[in-house]
Amino acid sequence: MDVEPGHFAGMFANMRILGFSILTTLIATSCLRAEPAAEQQVRDAVKSPDLTVVHLWAPWCSNCQAELKNGGWLKMAKENPKTKFIFVSVWNNGNNGRAMLEKFGLTNQANVTIAADPGPRTGDAKIKQFAGLPLSWIPTTWVYKGGDLRYALNYGEIRFPVLEQFLADSESEWSHKGEPKLEE
């Protein structure tokens, strides 16, 4: 078999380029954080023109348990049937907490969705951001309307009369047209 001079050199050069391309792709891919299904589900849901409440919680969290025990979440879901409620279990090693939500009647509500972030509960890999917002404490509750974040309660238990007021405010026009202006 006759091989032209330089044939192997060209072949090795092409292999180096291909190898470099593969390495570059692998590095770029490993640097990107794949968005978990729960995050994508929330991002899609909050685009709705309707109200959406996103509640980040975990069944082991005593503050989260207190919110469930007082019946506030079930009452909110029942009294606001047009509002979507998404319970996202975080820092719970991928478990969605469905069993606990079922104890408090939330799994039977048509306007309640249950999801889980797959991330670990502790350590450096624990998520510190969800759907583009900081996550430093649970429970955390966000109210959206038409893709806009209207309220973010990022620390501690929700007071349900306050949440009810936030929902009512989010449905309002947010306008003071026709009211007299203050003098400068």
Short mmCIF file of N, CA and C in Angstrom, two decimals:
data_model
loop_
_atom_site.label_atom_id
_atom_site.label_comp_id
_atom_site.label_asym_id
_atom_site.label_seq_id
_atom_site.Cartn_x
_atom_site.Cartn_y
_atom_site.Cartn_z
N MET A 1 0.85 -1.17 0.00
CA MET A 1 0.00 0.00 0.00
C MET A 1 0.89 1.23 0.00
N ASP A 2 0.68 2.07 -0.97
CA ASP A 2 1.47 3.30 -1.06
C ASP A 2 0.73 4.41 -0.32
N VAL A 3 1.45 5.11 0.54
CA VAL A 3 0.89 6.23 1.29
C VAL A 3 1.66 7.47 0.89
N GLU A 4 0.91 8.51 0.58
CA GLU A 4 1.56 9.75 0.18
C GLU A 4 2.28 10.36 1.37
N PRO A 5 3.39 11.02 1.15
CA PRO A 5 4.10 11.70 2.23
C PRO A 5 3.18 12.76 2.86
N GLY A 6 3.23 12.85 4.15
CA GLY A 6 2.41 13.84 4.87
C GLY A 6 1.00 13.35 5.17
N HIS A 7 0.61 12.20 4.64
CA HIS A 7 -0.74 11.68 4.87
C HIS A 7 -0.99 11.49 6.36
N PHE A 8 -0.06 10.82 7.04
CA PHE A 8 -0.24 10.57 8.47
C PHE A 8 -0.19 11.86 9.28
N ALA A 9 0.64 12.79 8.87
CA ALA A 9 0.72 14.07 9.58
C ALA A 9 -0.61 14.81 9.51
N GLY A 10 -1.22 14.81 8.33
CA GLY A 10 -2.53 15.46 8.17
C GLY A 10 -3.61 14.75 8.96
N MET A 11 -3.53 13.41 8.96
CA MET A 11 -4.51 12.62 9.69
C MET A 11 -4.40 12.90 11.20
N PHE A 12 -3.17 12.97 11.72
CA PHE A 12 -2.98 13.25 13.14
C PHE A 12 -3.41 14.68 13.49
N ALA A 13 -3.18 15.61 12.59
CA ALA A 13 -3.61 16.99 12.83
C ALA A 13 -5.13 17.05 12.94
N ASN A 14 -5.84 16.33 12.05
CA ASN A 14 -7.31 16.28 12.11
C ASN A 14 -7.78 15.63 13.39
N MET A 15 -7.09 14.58 13.84
CA MET A 15 -7.47 13.91 15.09
C MET A 15 -7.26 14.84 16.28
N ARG A 16 -6.19 15.64 16.27
CA ARG A 16 -5.95 16.59 17.36
C ARG A 16 -7.06 17.62 17.39
N ILE A 17 -7.47 18.12 16.24
CA ILE A 17 -8.55 19.12 16.17
C ILE A 17 -9.85 18.51 16.68
N LEU A 18 -10.15 17.29 16.26
CA LEU A 18 -11.36 16.60 16.72
C LEU A 18 -11.31 16.39 18.23
N GLY A 19 -10.16 15.94 18.72
CA GLY A 19 -10.00 15.72 20.16
C GLY A 19 -10.18 17.01 20.94
N PHE A 20 -9.63 18.10 20.43
CA PHE A 20 -9.77 19.40 21.08
C PHE A 20 -11.23 19.83 21.10
N SER A 21 -11.93 19.61 20.00
CA SER A 21 -13.36 19.96 19.91
C SER A 21 -14.17 19.18 20.93
N ILE A 22 -13.90 17.90 21.04
CA ILE A 22 -14.62 17.07 22.01
C ILE A 22 -14.33 17.53 23.42
N LEU A 23 -13.06 17.80 23.73
CA LEU A 23 -12.68 18.27 25.06
C LEU A 23 -13.35 19.60 25.39
N THR A 24 -13.36 20.51 24.44
CA THR A 24 -14.00 21.81 24.64
C THR A 24 -15.49 21.64 24.93
N THR A 25 -16.15 20.77 24.19
CA THR A 25 -17.57 20.51 24.40
C THR A 25 -17.83 19.93 25.78
N LEU A 26 -17.01 18.98 26.19
CA LEU A 26 -17.17 18.37 27.51
C LEU A 26 -16.99 19.39 28.63
N ILE A 27 -15.99 20.25 28.51
CA ILE A 27 -15.76 21.27 29.53
C ILE A 27 -16.93 22.24 29.58
N ALA A 28 -17.39 22.70 28.43
CA ALA A 28 -18.52 23.64 28.39
C ALA A 28 -19.77 23.01 28.98
N THR A 29 -20.02 21.77 28.65
CA THR A 29 -21.21 21.08 29.16
C THR A 29 -21.14 20.90 30.66
N SER A 30 -19.98 20.56 31.18
CA SER A 30 -19.86 20.34 32.62
C SER A 30 -19.97 21.64 33.40
N CYS A 31 -19.70 22.77 32.77
CA CYS A 31 -19.82 24.06 33.45
C CYS A 31 -21.25 24.53 33.54
N LEU A 32 -22.11 24.07 32.66
CA LEU A 32 -23.51 24.46 32.67
C LEU A 32 -24.26 23.64 33.70
N ARG A 33 -25.15 24.27 34.44
CA ARG A 33 -25.97 23.56 35.41
C ARG A 33 -27.25 23.18 34.70
N ALA A 34 -27.49 21.90 34.59
CA ALA A 34 -28.72 21.45 33.97
C ALA A 34 -29.87 21.82 34.91
N GLU A 35 -30.88 22.45 34.36
CA GLU A 35 -32.00 22.88 35.19
C GLU A 35 -32.90 21.69 35.49
N PRO A 36 -33.12 21.40 36.78
CA PRO A 36 -33.99 20.29 37.13
C PRO A 36 -35.42 20.50 36.63
N ALA A 37 -36.13 19.41 36.49
CA ALA A 37 -37.51 19.45 35.98
C ALA A 37 -38.40 20.35 36.83
N ALA A 38 -38.21 20.33 38.15
CA ALA A 38 -39.06 21.16 39.03
C ALA A 38 -38.88 22.64 38.73
N GLU A 39 -37.65 23.05 38.48
CA GLU A 39 -37.40 24.45 38.15
C GLU A 39 -38.05 24.84 36.83
N GLN A 40 -37.93 23.98 35.85
CA GLN A 40 -38.55 24.26 34.55
C GLN A 40 -40.07 24.29 34.68
N GLN A 41 -40.60 23.40 35.49
CA GLN A 41 -42.05 23.35 35.72
C GLN A 41 -42.52 24.67 36.35
N VAL A 42 -41.78 25.18 37.30
CA VAL A 42 -42.14 26.44 37.94
C VAL A 42 -42.01 27.60 36.95
N ARG A 43 -40.91 27.64 36.21
CA ARG A 43 -40.72 28.72 35.23
C ARG A 43 -41.87 28.76 34.22
N ASP A 44 -42.32 27.59 33.78
CA ASP A 44 -43.44 27.52 32.83
C ASP A 44 -44.74 27.96 33.49
N ALA A 45 -44.98 27.50 34.71
CA ALA A 45 -46.25 27.80 35.40
C ALA A 45 -46.42 29.27 35.72
N VAL A 46 -45.34 29.94 36.12
CA VAL A 46 -45.49 31.34 36.54
C VAL A 46 -45.73 32.28 35.37
N LYS A 47 -45.57 31.81 34.15
CA LYS A 47 -45.86 32.63 32.96
C LYS A 47 -47.36 32.81 32.76
N SER A 48 -48.15 32.01 33.42
CA SER A 48 -49.60 32.05 33.29
C SER A 48 -50.12 33.43 33.68
N PRO A 49 -51.21 33.88 33.04
CA PRO A 49 -51.80 35.16 33.44
C PRO A 49 -52.45 35.08 34.83
N ASP A 50 -52.70 33.87 35.29
CA ASP A 50 -53.33 33.68 36.60
C ASP A 50 -52.30 33.82 37.72
N LEU A 51 -52.79 33.89 38.94
CA LEU A 51 -51.91 33.91 40.11
C LEU A 51 -51.29 32.54 40.31
N THR A 52 -50.02 32.54 40.66
CA THR A 52 -49.32 31.30 40.99
C THR A 52 -48.52 31.53 42.26
N VAL A 53 -48.71 30.66 43.22
CA VAL A 53 -47.94 30.72 44.46
C VAL A 53 -46.95 29.56 44.44
N VAL A 54 -45.67 29.89 44.57
CA VAL A 54 -44.61 28.89 44.62
C VAL A 54 -44.14 28.82 46.06
N HIS A 55 -44.24 27.63 46.63
CA HIS A 55 -43.86 27.45 48.04
C HIS A 55 -42.72 26.44 48.11
N LEU A 56 -41.54 26.91 48.52
CA LEU A 56 -40.38 26.05 48.68
C LEU A 56 -40.34 25.60 50.14
N TRP A 57 -40.27 24.29 50.34
CA TRP A 57 -40.42 23.74 51.67
C TRP A 57 -39.71 22.39 51.75
N ALA A 58 -39.75 21.77 52.93
CA ALA A 58 -39.27 20.40 53.12
C ALA A 58 -40.04 19.79 54.29
N PRO A 59 -40.36 18.51 54.21
CA PRO A 59 -41.13 17.87 55.28
C PRO A 59 -40.41 17.82 56.63
N TRP A 60 -39.09 17.85 56.65
CA TRP A 60 -38.33 17.80 57.90
C TRP A 60 -38.25 19.15 58.60
N CYS A 61 -38.63 20.23 57.92
CA CYS A 61 -38.50 21.60 58.44
C CYS A 61 -39.64 21.91 59.42
N SER A 62 -39.30 22.28 60.65
CA SER A 62 -40.33 22.55 61.67
C SER A 62 -41.20 23.74 61.30
N ASN A 63 -40.63 24.77 60.67
CA ASN A 63 -41.44 25.92 60.24
C ASN A 63 -42.46 25.49 59.18
N CYS A 64 -42.01 24.64 58.25
CA CYS A 64 -42.90 24.16 57.20
C CYS A 64 -44.01 23.30 57.80
N GLN A 65 -43.67 22.48 58.77
CA GLN A 65 -44.66 21.64 59.44
C GLN A 65 -45.70 22.49 60.15
N ALA A 66 -45.24 23.58 60.80
CA ALA A 66 -46.17 24.46 61.51
C ALA A 66 -47.19 25.07 60.56
N GLU A 67 -46.76 25.45 59.37
CA GLU A 67 -47.68 26.02 58.38
C GLU A 67 -48.75 25.00 57.99
N LEU A 68 -48.35 23.75 57.86
CA LEU A 68 -49.30 22.71 57.48
C LEU A 68 -50.26 22.38 58.63
N LYS A 69 -49.73 22.31 59.84
CA LYS A 69 -50.53 21.92 61.00
C LYS A 69 -51.68 22.89 61.25
N ASN A 70 -51.45 24.18 61.01
CA ASN A 70 -52.52 25.14 61.30
C ASN A 70 -53.60 25.17 60.22
N GLY A 71 -53.42 24.39 59.14
CA GLY A 71 -54.44 24.28 58.11
C GLY A 71 -54.49 25.44 57.12
N GLY A 72 -53.55 26.34 57.24
CA GLY A 72 -53.56 27.54 56.38
C GLY A 72 -53.41 27.24 54.91
N TRP A 73 -52.53 26.31 54.56
CA TRP A 73 -52.33 26.01 53.14
C TRP A 73 -53.57 25.37 52.52
N LEU A 74 -54.20 24.45 53.24
CA LEU A 74 -55.41 23.82 52.70
C LEU A 74 -56.52 24.87 52.52
N LYS A 75 -56.67 25.73 53.51
CA LYS A 75 -57.68 26.79 53.42
C LYS A 75 -57.40 27.71 52.23
N MET A 76 -56.13 28.08 52.04
CA MET A 76 -55.76 28.95 50.92
C MET A 76 -56.10 28.29 49.58
N ALA A 77 -55.76 27.02 49.44
CA ALA A 77 -56.03 26.31 48.19
C ALA A 77 -57.53 26.21 47.92
N LYS A 78 -58.30 25.93 48.97
CA LYS A 78 -59.75 25.80 48.80
C LYS A 78 -60.42 27.14 48.51
N GLU A 79 -59.98 28.20 49.17
CA GLU A 79 -60.61 29.50 49.01
C GLU A 79 -60.14 30.27 47.77
N ASN A 80 -59.11 29.76 47.11
CA ASN A 80 -58.56 30.42 45.93
C ASN A 80 -58.40 29.40 44.80
N PRO A 81 -59.51 28.85 44.32
CA PRO A 81 -59.44 27.76 43.33
C PRO A 81 -58.81 28.17 41.99
N LYS A 82 -58.80 29.45 41.67
CA LYS A 82 -58.20 29.89 40.40
C LYS A 82 -56.70 30.14 40.54
N THR A 83 -56.21 30.13 41.75
CA THR A 83 -54.78 30.32 42.00
C THR A 83 -54.09 28.97 41.98
N LYS A 84 -52.96 28.89 41.29
CA LYS A 84 -52.16 27.67 41.28
C LYS A 84 -51.18 27.71 42.44
N PHE A 85 -51.08 26.62 43.15
CA PHE A 85 -50.13 26.49 44.26
C PHE A 85 -49.15 25.38 43.89
N ILE A 86 -47.88 25.70 43.89
CA ILE A 86 -46.86 24.72 43.58
C ILE A 86 -45.98 24.53 44.81
N PHE A 87 -46.02 23.34 45.38
CA PHE A 87 -45.19 22.99 46.53
C PHE A 87 -43.95 22.29 46.00
N VAL A 88 -42.80 22.93 46.16
CA VAL A 88 -41.54 22.36 45.69
C VAL A 88 -40.70 22.00 46.91
N SER A 89 -40.50 20.72 47.10
CA SER A 89 -39.65 20.26 48.19
C SER A 89 -38.19 20.47 47.79
N VAL A 90 -37.45 21.21 48.61
CA VAL A 90 -36.03 21.48 48.36
C VAL A 90 -35.22 21.00 49.56
N TRP A 91 -33.94 20.83 49.33
CA TRP A 91 -33.03 20.40 50.39
C TRP A 91 -33.55 19.12 51.05
N ASN A 92 -34.12 18.25 50.22
CA ASN A 92 -34.76 17.04 50.73
C ASN A 92 -34.32 15.82 49.92
N ASN A 93 -33.15 15.89 49.32
CA ASN A 93 -32.56 14.76 48.58
C ASN A 93 -33.48 14.19 47.50
N GLY A 94 -34.26 15.07 46.86
CA GLY A 94 -35.10 14.66 45.75
C GLY A 94 -36.47 14.13 46.14
N ASN A 95 -36.76 14.01 47.42
CA ASN A 95 -38.08 13.53 47.86
C ASN A 95 -39.08 14.69 47.83
N ASN A 96 -40.28 14.42 47.36
CA ASN A 96 -41.25 15.51 47.16
C ASN A 96 -42.15 15.79 48.37
N GLY A 97 -42.10 14.98 49.40
CA GLY A 97 -42.90 15.24 50.60
C GLY A 97 -44.38 14.99 50.42
N ARG A 98 -44.75 14.29 49.36
CA ARG A 98 -46.15 14.04 49.06
C ARG A 98 -46.90 13.43 50.26
N ALA A 99 -46.28 12.50 50.97
CA ALA A 99 -46.95 11.83 52.09
C ALA A 99 -47.40 12.84 53.15
N MET A 100 -46.54 13.81 53.44
CA MET A 100 -46.91 14.82 54.44
C MET A 100 -48.00 15.73 53.91
N LEU A 101 -47.90 16.14 52.66
CA LEU A 101 -48.94 16.99 52.08
C LEU A 101 -50.28 16.26 52.02
N GLU A 102 -50.22 14.96 51.81
CA GLU A 102 -51.45 14.16 51.79
C GLU A 102 -52.12 14.15 53.16
N LYS A 103 -51.34 14.08 54.23
CA LYS A 103 -51.90 14.11 55.60
C LYS A 103 -52.73 15.35 55.84
N PHE A 104 -52.38 16.43 55.17
CA PHE A 104 -53.06 17.70 55.39
C PHE A 104 -54.00 18.07 54.25
N GLY A 105 -54.38 17.08 53.43
CA GLY A 105 -55.42 17.25 52.41
C GLY A 105 -55.01 18.01 51.16
N LEU A 106 -53.75 18.32 50.99
CA LEU A 106 -53.34 19.14 49.86
C LEU A 106 -53.22 18.37 48.55
N THR A 107 -53.02 17.07 48.61
CA THR A 107 -52.85 16.31 47.37
C THR A 107 -54.17 16.14 46.63
N ASN A 108 -55.30 16.37 47.28
CA ASN A 108 -56.62 16.23 46.65
C ASN A 108 -57.06 17.51 45.94
N GLN A 109 -56.32 18.59 46.07
CA GLN A 109 -56.74 19.87 45.52
C GLN A 109 -56.30 19.98 44.06
N ALA A 110 -57.24 20.31 43.19
CA ALA A 110 -56.96 20.40 41.75
C ALA A 110 -55.96 21.50 41.42
N ASN A 111 -55.87 22.51 42.25
CA ASN A 111 -54.99 23.65 41.97
C ASN A 111 -53.63 23.54 42.67
N VAL A 112 -53.32 22.34 43.19
CA VAL A 112 -52.04 22.12 43.88
C VAL A 112 -51.18 21.17 43.05
N THR A 113 -49.94 21.58 42.84
CA THR A 113 -48.94 20.76 42.14
C THR A 113 -47.81 20.48 43.12
N ILE A 114 -47.29 19.27 43.07
CA ILE A 114 -46.20 18.87 43.97
C ILE A 114 -44.99 18.52 43.13
N ALA A 115 -43.84 19.09 43.51
CA ALA A 115 -42.60 18.84 42.78
C ALA A 115 -41.45 18.74 43.77
N ALA A 116 -40.30 18.31 43.28
CA ALA A 116 -39.11 18.20 44.14
C ALA A 116 -37.86 18.57 43.37
N ASP A 117 -36.99 19.31 44.03
CA ASP A 117 -35.67 19.55 43.47
C ASP A 117 -34.81 18.35 43.83
N PRO A 118 -34.02 17.83 42.89
CA PRO A 118 -33.25 16.62 43.16
C PRO A 118 -32.04 16.83 44.06
N GLY A 119 -31.72 18.08 44.34
CA GLY A 119 -30.47 18.39 45.04
C GLY A 119 -30.39 17.85 46.45
N PRO A 120 -29.18 17.80 46.97
CA PRO A 120 -28.97 17.30 48.33
C PRO A 120 -29.45 18.30 49.38
N ARG A 121 -29.58 17.81 50.59
CA ARG A 121 -30.05 18.62 51.70
C ARG A 121 -28.94 19.52 52.25
N THR A 122 -27.73 19.02 52.25
CA THR A 122 -26.64 19.78 52.85
C THR A 122 -25.42 19.79 51.93
N GLY A 123 -24.42 20.56 52.32
CA GLY A 123 -23.16 20.56 51.60
C GLY A 123 -23.09 21.62 50.52
N ASP A 124 -21.96 21.62 49.83
CA ASP A 124 -21.71 22.62 48.79
C ASP A 124 -22.64 22.48 47.60
N ALA A 125 -23.17 21.29 47.36
CA ALA A 125 -24.05 21.08 46.21
C ALA A 125 -25.50 21.48 46.49
N LYS A 126 -25.82 21.85 47.73
CA LYS A 126 -27.17 22.29 48.09
C LYS A 126 -27.50 23.54 47.29
N ILE A 127 -28.67 23.59 46.67
CA ILE A 127 -29.01 24.74 45.85
C ILE A 127 -29.15 26.00 46.70
N LYS A 128 -28.72 27.10 46.13
CA LYS A 128 -28.80 28.40 46.79
C LYS A 128 -29.60 29.38 45.93
N GLN A 129 -30.14 28.83 44.86
CA GLN A 129 -30.94 29.63 43.93
C GLN A 129 -31.94 28.68 43.28
N PHE A 130 -33.16 29.18 43.08
CA PHE A 130 -34.19 28.38 42.43
C PHE A 130 -34.94 29.29 41.46
N ALA A 131 -35.03 28.87 40.22
CA ALA A 131 -35.74 29.62 39.18
C ALA A 131 -35.26 31.07 39.11
N GLY A 132 -33.97 31.26 39.32
CA GLY A 132 -33.37 32.57 39.19
C GLY A 132 -33.45 33.45 40.43
N LEU A 133 -34.04 32.95 41.50
CA LEU A 133 -34.15 33.74 42.73
C LEU A 133 -33.31 33.10 43.84
N PRO A 134 -32.81 33.92 44.78
CA PRO A 134 -32.02 33.35 45.86
C PRO A 134 -32.86 32.47 46.77
N LEU A 135 -32.23 31.43 47.27
CA LEU A 135 -32.88 30.51 48.21
C LEU A 135 -31.92 30.31 49.37
N SER A 136 -32.25 30.91 50.50
CA SER A 136 -31.37 30.81 51.65
C SER A 136 -32.07 30.25 52.88
N TRP A 137 -33.38 30.05 52.79
CA TRP A 137 -34.14 29.62 53.96
C TRP A 137 -35.43 28.98 53.48
N ILE A 138 -35.93 28.02 54.23
CA ILE A 138 -37.27 27.51 53.96
C ILE A 138 -38.07 27.60 55.25
N PRO A 139 -39.37 27.80 55.13
CA PRO A 139 -40.13 27.97 53.90
C PRO A 139 -39.87 29.32 53.24
N THR A 140 -39.98 29.31 51.93
CA THR A 140 -39.92 30.49 51.10
C THR A 140 -41.15 30.48 50.20
N THR A 141 -41.81 31.61 50.07
CA THR A 141 -43.05 31.68 49.30
C THR A 141 -43.00 32.87 48.34
N TRP A 142 -43.32 32.58 47.08
CA TRP A 142 -43.32 33.62 46.04
C TRP A 142 -44.70 33.67 45.39
N VAL A 143 -45.16 34.89 45.08
CA VAL A 143 -46.44 35.09 44.40
C VAL A 143 -46.15 35.71 43.04
N TYR A 144 -46.64 35.06 41.98
CA TYR A 144 -46.46 35.52 40.60
C TYR A 144 -47.81 35.80 39.96
N LYS A 145 -47.78 36.72 39.02
CA LYS A 145 -48.94 36.93 38.16
C LYS A 145 -48.43 37.34 36.79
N GLY A 146 -48.85 36.61 35.77
CA GLY A 146 -48.48 36.94 34.41
C GLY A 146 -46.98 36.99 34.18
N GLY A 147 -46.25 36.13 34.84
CA GLY A 147 -44.81 36.08 34.67
C GLY A 147 -44.04 37.05 35.56
N ASP A 148 -44.75 37.91 36.27
CA ASP A 148 -44.09 38.89 37.14
C ASP A 148 -44.12 38.41 38.59
N LEU A 149 -42.99 38.52 39.25
CA LEU A 149 -42.93 38.24 40.68
C LEU A 149 -43.56 39.41 41.40
N ARG A 150 -44.65 39.16 42.10
CA ARG A 150 -45.34 40.23 42.82
C ARG A 150 -44.85 40.34 44.27
N TYR A 151 -44.64 39.19 44.92
CA TYR A 151 -44.18 39.19 46.30
C TYR A 151 -43.21 38.04 46.51
N ALA A 152 -42.19 38.28 47.33
CA ALA A 152 -41.23 37.23 47.68
C ALA A 152 -41.04 37.25 49.19
N LEU A 153 -41.43 36.18 49.81
CA LEU A 153 -41.26 36.02 51.26
C LEU A 153 -40.17 34.97 51.45
N ASN A 154 -38.97 35.44 51.67
CA ASN A 154 -37.81 34.57 51.62
C ASN A 154 -37.31 34.10 52.97
N TYR A 155 -38.07 34.31 54.02
CA TYR A 155 -37.56 33.91 55.32
C TYR A 155 -38.70 33.60 56.27
N GLY A 156 -38.95 32.36 56.51
CA GLY A 156 -39.85 31.96 57.58
C GLY A 156 -41.28 31.67 57.18
N GLU A 157 -42.04 31.37 58.21
CA GLU A 157 -43.43 30.94 58.03
C GLU A 157 -44.28 32.06 57.45
N ILE A 158 -45.21 31.65 56.61
CA ILE A 158 -46.15 32.60 56.03
C ILE A 158 -47.27 32.85 57.04
N ARG A 159 -47.72 34.07 57.09
CA ARG A 159 -48.92 34.41 57.84
C ARG A 159 -50.02 34.45 56.80
N PHE A 160 -50.98 33.58 56.93
CA PHE A 160 -51.97 33.41 55.87
C PHE A 160 -52.84 34.62 55.61
N PRO A 161 -53.20 35.43 56.61
CA PRO A 161 -53.91 36.68 56.28
C PRO A 161 -53.05 37.61 55.41
N VAL A 162 -51.74 37.59 55.63
CA VAL A 162 -50.84 38.41 54.81
C VAL A 162 -50.81 37.86 53.38
N LEU A 163 -50.71 36.54 53.24
CA LEU A 163 -50.70 35.93 51.91
C LEU A 163 -52.01 36.22 51.19
N GLU A 164 -53.12 36.16 51.90
CA GLU A 164 -54.42 36.48 51.30
C GLU A 164 -54.43 37.92 50.79
N GLN A 165 -53.85 38.83 51.56
CA GLN A 165 -53.77 40.23 51.13
C GLN A 165 -52.88 40.36 49.89
N PHE A 166 -51.76 39.61 49.86
CA PHE A 166 -50.87 39.65 48.70
C PHE A 166 -51.58 39.14 47.45
N LEU A 167 -52.40 38.12 47.59
CA LEU A 167 -53.14 37.61 46.44
C LEU A 167 -54.15 38.65 45.95
N ALA A 168 -54.85 39.28 46.89
CA ALA A 168 -55.82 40.31 46.52
C ALA A 168 -55.11 41.49 45.84
N ASP A 169 -53.99 41.91 46.41
CA ASP A 169 -53.23 43.02 45.81
C ASP A 169 -52.73 42.66 44.42
N SER A 170 -52.33 41.43 44.23
CA SER A 170 -51.80 40.99 42.94
C SER A 170 -52.88 40.97 41.86
N GLU A 171 -54.13 40.84 42.25
CA GLU A 171 -55.24 40.87 41.31
C GLU A 171 -55.66 42.30 40.97
N SER A 172 -55.24 43.28 41.78
CA SER A 172 -55.66 44.66 41.54
C SER A 172 -54.89 45.26 40.38
N GLU A 173 -55.30 46.42 39.94
CA GLU A 173 -54.70 47.10 38.80
C GLU A 173 -53.40 47.80 39.15
N TRP A 174 -53.10 47.99 40.40
CA TRP A 174 -51.88 48.67 40.84
C TRP A 174 -51.82 50.09 40.25
N SER A 175 -52.93 50.77 40.24
CA SER A 175 -52.95 52.09 39.64
C SER A 175 -53.66 53.06 40.57
N HIS A 176 -53.20 54.28 40.53
CA HIS A 176 -53.85 55.35 41.29
C HIS A 176 -54.33 56.44 40.35
N LYS A 177 -54.72 56.03 39.14
CA LYS A 177 -55.23 56.99 38.16
C LYS A 177 -56.47 57.68 38.72
N GLY A 178 -56.55 58.96 38.47
CA GLY A 178 -57.73 59.71 38.91
C GLY A 178 -57.59 60.26 40.32
N GLU A 179 -56.62 59.80 41.08
CA GLU A 179 -56.43 60.32 42.42
C GLU A 179 -55.62 61.63 42.35
N PRO A 180 -55.90 62.56 43.25
CA PRO A 180 -55.14 63.82 43.22
C PRO A 180 -53.66 63.54 43.52
N LYS A 181 -52.80 64.27 42.81
CA LYS A 181 -51.36 64.12 43.01
C LYS A 181 -50.92 64.98 44.18
N LEU A 182 -49.87 64.55 44.83
CA LEU A 182 -49.28 65.35 45.91
C LEU A 182 -48.52 66.51 45.31
N GLU A 183 -48.56 67.62 46.00
CA GLU A 183 -47.80 68.76 45.53
C GLU A 183 -46.34 68.54 45.87
N GLU A 184 -45.49 69.01 44.93
CA GLU A 184 -44.05 68.83 45.12
C GLU A 184 -43.48 69.90 46.00
#
